[in-house]
Each structure stands twice: as structure tokens, then as C-alpha cells.
Short mmCIF file of C-alpha atoms in Angstrom, two decimals:
data_model
loop_
_atom_site.label_atom_id
_atom_site.label_comp_id
_atom_site.label_asym_id
_atom_site.label_seq_id
_atom_site.Cartn_x
_atom_site.Cartn_y
_atom_site.Cartn_z
CA MET A 1 -0.48 -7.23 5.71
CA ASN A 2 -1.41 -10.48 4.00
CA ASN A 3 0.81 -13.55 3.70
CA ASP A 4 1.70 -12.37 0.21
CA GLY A 5 3.54 -9.08 0.74
CA ASN A 6 2.46 -7.81 -2.67
CA ILE A 7 -1.27 -7.73 -1.97
CA ARG A 8 -2.92 -4.65 -0.49
CA ASN A 9 -6.57 -4.56 0.56
CA PHE A 10 -7.95 -1.08 1.13
CA VAL A 11 -11.10 0.95 1.26
CA ILE A 12 -11.90 4.53 0.31
CA ILE A 13 -13.98 6.31 2.95
CA SER A 14 -15.38 9.81 2.84
CA HIS A 15 -18.54 11.85 3.04
CA ILE A 16 -21.00 11.89 0.15
CA ASP A 17 -19.85 14.12 -2.74
CA HIS A 18 -16.27 14.36 -1.53
CA GLY A 19 -14.95 12.50 -4.58
CA LYS A 20 -14.74 8.82 -3.62
CA SER A 21 -15.97 7.50 -6.96
CA THR A 22 -13.79 9.95 -8.87
CA LEU A 23 -10.72 8.79 -6.91
CA ALA A 24 -11.69 5.18 -7.64
CA ASP A 25 -11.90 6.10 -11.34
CA ARG A 26 -8.36 7.50 -11.21
CA PHE A 27 -7.11 4.22 -9.67
CA LEU A 28 -8.79 2.30 -12.49
CA GLU A 29 -7.14 4.57 -15.07
CA ILE A 30 -3.65 4.59 -13.54
CA THR A 31 -3.60 0.80 -13.15
CA LYS A 32 -5.11 0.33 -16.64
CA THR A 33 -7.73 -1.97 -15.10
CA ILE A 34 -10.41 -0.59 -17.41
CA ASP A 35 -9.79 0.08 -21.08
CA MET A 36 -10.09 3.83 -21.66
CA ARG A 37 -12.69 3.23 -24.39
CA GLN A 38 -14.96 1.62 -21.77
CA MET A 39 -14.23 4.13 -19.02
CA GLN A 40 -17.04 6.39 -17.89
CA PRO A 41 -17.39 8.68 -14.85
CA GLN A 42 -18.21 6.84 -11.61
CA PHE A 43 -17.40 3.56 -13.32
CA LEU A 44 -17.98 1.41 -10.22
CA ASP A 45 -21.42 2.93 -9.58
CA SER A 46 -23.30 0.42 -11.69
CA LEU A 47 -26.86 0.82 -10.38
CA GLU A 48 -29.12 3.15 -12.34
CA SER A 49 -30.15 4.95 -9.13
CA GLU A 50 -26.47 5.53 -8.27
CA ARG A 51 -25.86 7.16 -11.64
CA GLU A 52 -29.04 9.28 -11.47
CA ARG A 53 -28.34 10.58 -7.96
CA GLY A 54 -24.55 10.66 -8.24
CA ILE A 55 -24.02 8.64 -5.07
CA THR A 56 -22.57 5.25 -4.25
CA ILE A 57 -25.20 2.94 -2.73
CA LYS A 58 -23.50 -0.44 -2.70
CA MET A 59 -19.92 -1.46 -2.09
CA ALA A 60 -17.93 -1.96 -5.25
CA PRO A 61 -14.85 -4.15 -4.89
CA VAL A 62 -12.26 -4.21 -7.66
CA ARG A 63 -8.93 -5.97 -8.14
CA MET A 64 -6.16 -3.99 -9.83
CA GLN A 65 -2.57 -4.74 -10.79
CA TYR A 66 0.01 -1.98 -10.30
CA LYS A 67 3.66 -2.84 -10.90
CA GLU A 68 4.31 -5.87 -8.68
CA TYR A 69 1.28 -5.20 -6.44
CA ILE A 70 -2.24 -6.53 -6.46
CA LEU A 71 -4.56 -3.85 -5.11
CA ASN A 72 -7.97 -4.92 -3.85
CA MET A 73 -9.99 -1.73 -3.46
CA ILE A 74 -13.49 -1.26 -2.10
CA ASP A 75 -15.37 1.93 -3.00
CA THR A 76 -17.82 2.36 -0.12
CA PRO A 77 -21.08 4.31 0.12
CA GLY A 78 -20.66 7.81 1.58
CA HIS A 79 -24.19 8.27 2.89
CA SER A 80 -24.82 7.48 6.56
CA ASP A 81 -27.78 5.23 5.64
CA PHE A 82 -25.23 2.70 4.39
CA SER A 83 -22.94 2.56 7.42
CA TYR A 84 -23.40 -1.22 7.69
CA GLU A 85 -21.84 -1.63 4.24
CA VAL A 86 -18.87 0.47 5.36
CA SER A 87 -18.43 -1.53 8.58
CA ARG A 88 -18.34 -4.76 6.55
CA ALA A 89 -15.74 -3.29 4.23
CA LEU A 90 -13.55 -2.21 7.16
CA MET A 91 -13.42 -5.81 8.37
CA ALA A 92 -12.12 -6.99 4.98
CA VAL A 93 -9.16 -4.63 4.56
CA GLU A 94 -5.96 -3.56 6.26
CA GLY A 95 -5.90 0.04 5.08
CA ALA A 96 -8.10 3.02 4.29
CA ILE A 97 -7.84 6.20 2.29
CA LEU A 98 -9.66 8.94 4.18
CA LEU A 99 -10.71 11.37 1.45
CA VAL A 100 -11.79 14.87 2.47
CA ASP A 101 -13.23 17.67 0.34
CA ILE A 102 -10.89 20.51 1.29
CA MET A 103 -13.71 23.07 0.95
CA GLN A 104 -16.09 21.26 3.32
CA GLY A 105 -13.59 19.72 5.71
CA ILE A 106 -14.11 16.55 7.70
CA GLN A 107 -17.79 15.81 8.19
CA ALA A 108 -19.24 14.03 11.25
CA GLN A 109 -20.08 10.87 9.28
CA THR A 110 -16.52 10.75 7.96
CA LEU A 111 -15.18 11.10 11.49
CA ALA A 112 -17.30 8.15 12.59
CA LYS A 113 -15.90 6.05 9.76
CA PHE A 114 -12.38 7.23 10.55
CA TYR A 115 -12.69 6.21 14.22
CA ALA A 116 -14.14 2.84 13.20
CA ALA A 117 -11.19 2.30 10.85
CA LYS A 118 -8.74 3.35 13.54
CA LYS A 119 -10.40 1.06 16.10
CA SER A 120 -10.07 -1.79 13.60
CA GLY A 121 -6.32 -1.15 13.46
CA LEU A 122 -6.27 -0.09 9.82
CA LYS A 123 -3.43 1.90 8.29
CA ILE A 124 -5.01 5.21 7.28
CA ILE A 125 -3.81 7.56 4.56
CA GLY A 126 -5.33 11.02 4.44
CA ALA A 127 -6.10 12.60 1.07
CA VAL A 128 -7.65 15.93 0.19
CA ASN A 129 -9.75 16.69 -2.84
CA LYS A 130 -10.76 19.88 -4.65
CA VAL A 131 -7.62 21.77 -3.58
CA ASP A 132 -7.90 23.87 -6.73
CA LEU A 133 -10.99 25.55 -5.28
CA ILE A 134 -9.08 27.26 -2.44
CA SER A 135 -7.17 30.35 -3.49
CA ASP A 136 -5.75 31.11 -0.04
CA GLU A 137 -2.67 28.94 0.52
CA GLU A 138 -2.76 29.56 4.28
CA SER A 139 -6.31 28.14 4.54
CA LEU A 140 -5.30 25.20 2.39
CA ASN A 141 -2.29 24.40 4.58
CA LYS A 142 -4.37 24.81 7.76
CA ARG A 143 -6.98 22.31 6.55
CA ILE A 144 -4.35 19.84 5.40
CA LYS A 145 -2.66 20.11 8.81
CA GLU A 146 -6.01 19.44 10.55
CA LEU A 147 -6.38 16.21 8.61
CA ALA A 148 -2.75 15.23 9.27
CA ASP A 149 -3.16 15.93 13.00
CA LEU A 150 -6.31 13.80 13.11
CA ILE A 151 -4.55 10.84 11.54
#
């Protein structure tokens, strides 16, 4: 934690197409960082190539205010070609949200990022995405438990 107990620095890590940018969009909405009239999907993906391909290529840091907290979030690239960007982000934060597409599970690249975050001593919060796509509650609970056991 920083000297100021009300500041949190964190990163979102996950595999490509697991919903990192969408989660970042929800943070921007909930904290009212971006006016809803300006909001667009994958708001932090500002490069034209990011928008065309639907992937995050460069880190996108953003500062948000939520209640009495200042949240400094970094949306990282999900593709393995950009692992250097992710490693830099991990050095700048004290926590990580490990986002997993519940249908695809934890991918190898995500595991590598998870272990790097763990090795760096980061607090890690697991989150699952696309839970509405699983109709079998037993499978859903099993996959959530796998993520919880990993963390």
C-alpha cells in the first residue's frame, strides 16, 4: 500500500478476448470518470489498430475517484507479444485483477502473468467473465473453484 492509504494502484491481467477492456469500461462508468455521452466500447483502446482488431496493444493507465479512494488502473495488453508491457505494469502496482473467461478457463499466457504478479508480491483478486454463457451451475462452480484454488 502507498503512504496515502486511500490510493490503490492495480492492473487488469487476462488472456486476449477475456474481457479486460470491457471490465475497464465498467470501472470508468461506475466511477463516473468518463461522461456517458463520451463513453464508447473499449474506451481506453485509443489506437486505430486496437479498435479494428479488438485487442489492447499498449498499456492504458487511468486515474479514477471512487468514494474516498483514488484508483490508478492500468489496462494491459492480453497478447503474449506484449509481455514486456505487462511486466512493466506489474512493477508499478500493488494489486492485480486476474480476469478469466469462464468458458475458456485460465490460459497459459494468463498463468504466466499470474505467476509474475505473485512473484512480485501483488495482491491478486480473481474475477470471472461471461458466466451467463454456462448453463450448468456445477461446471460454473467447478471453474470458479479452480480459479480460487489457484489464487
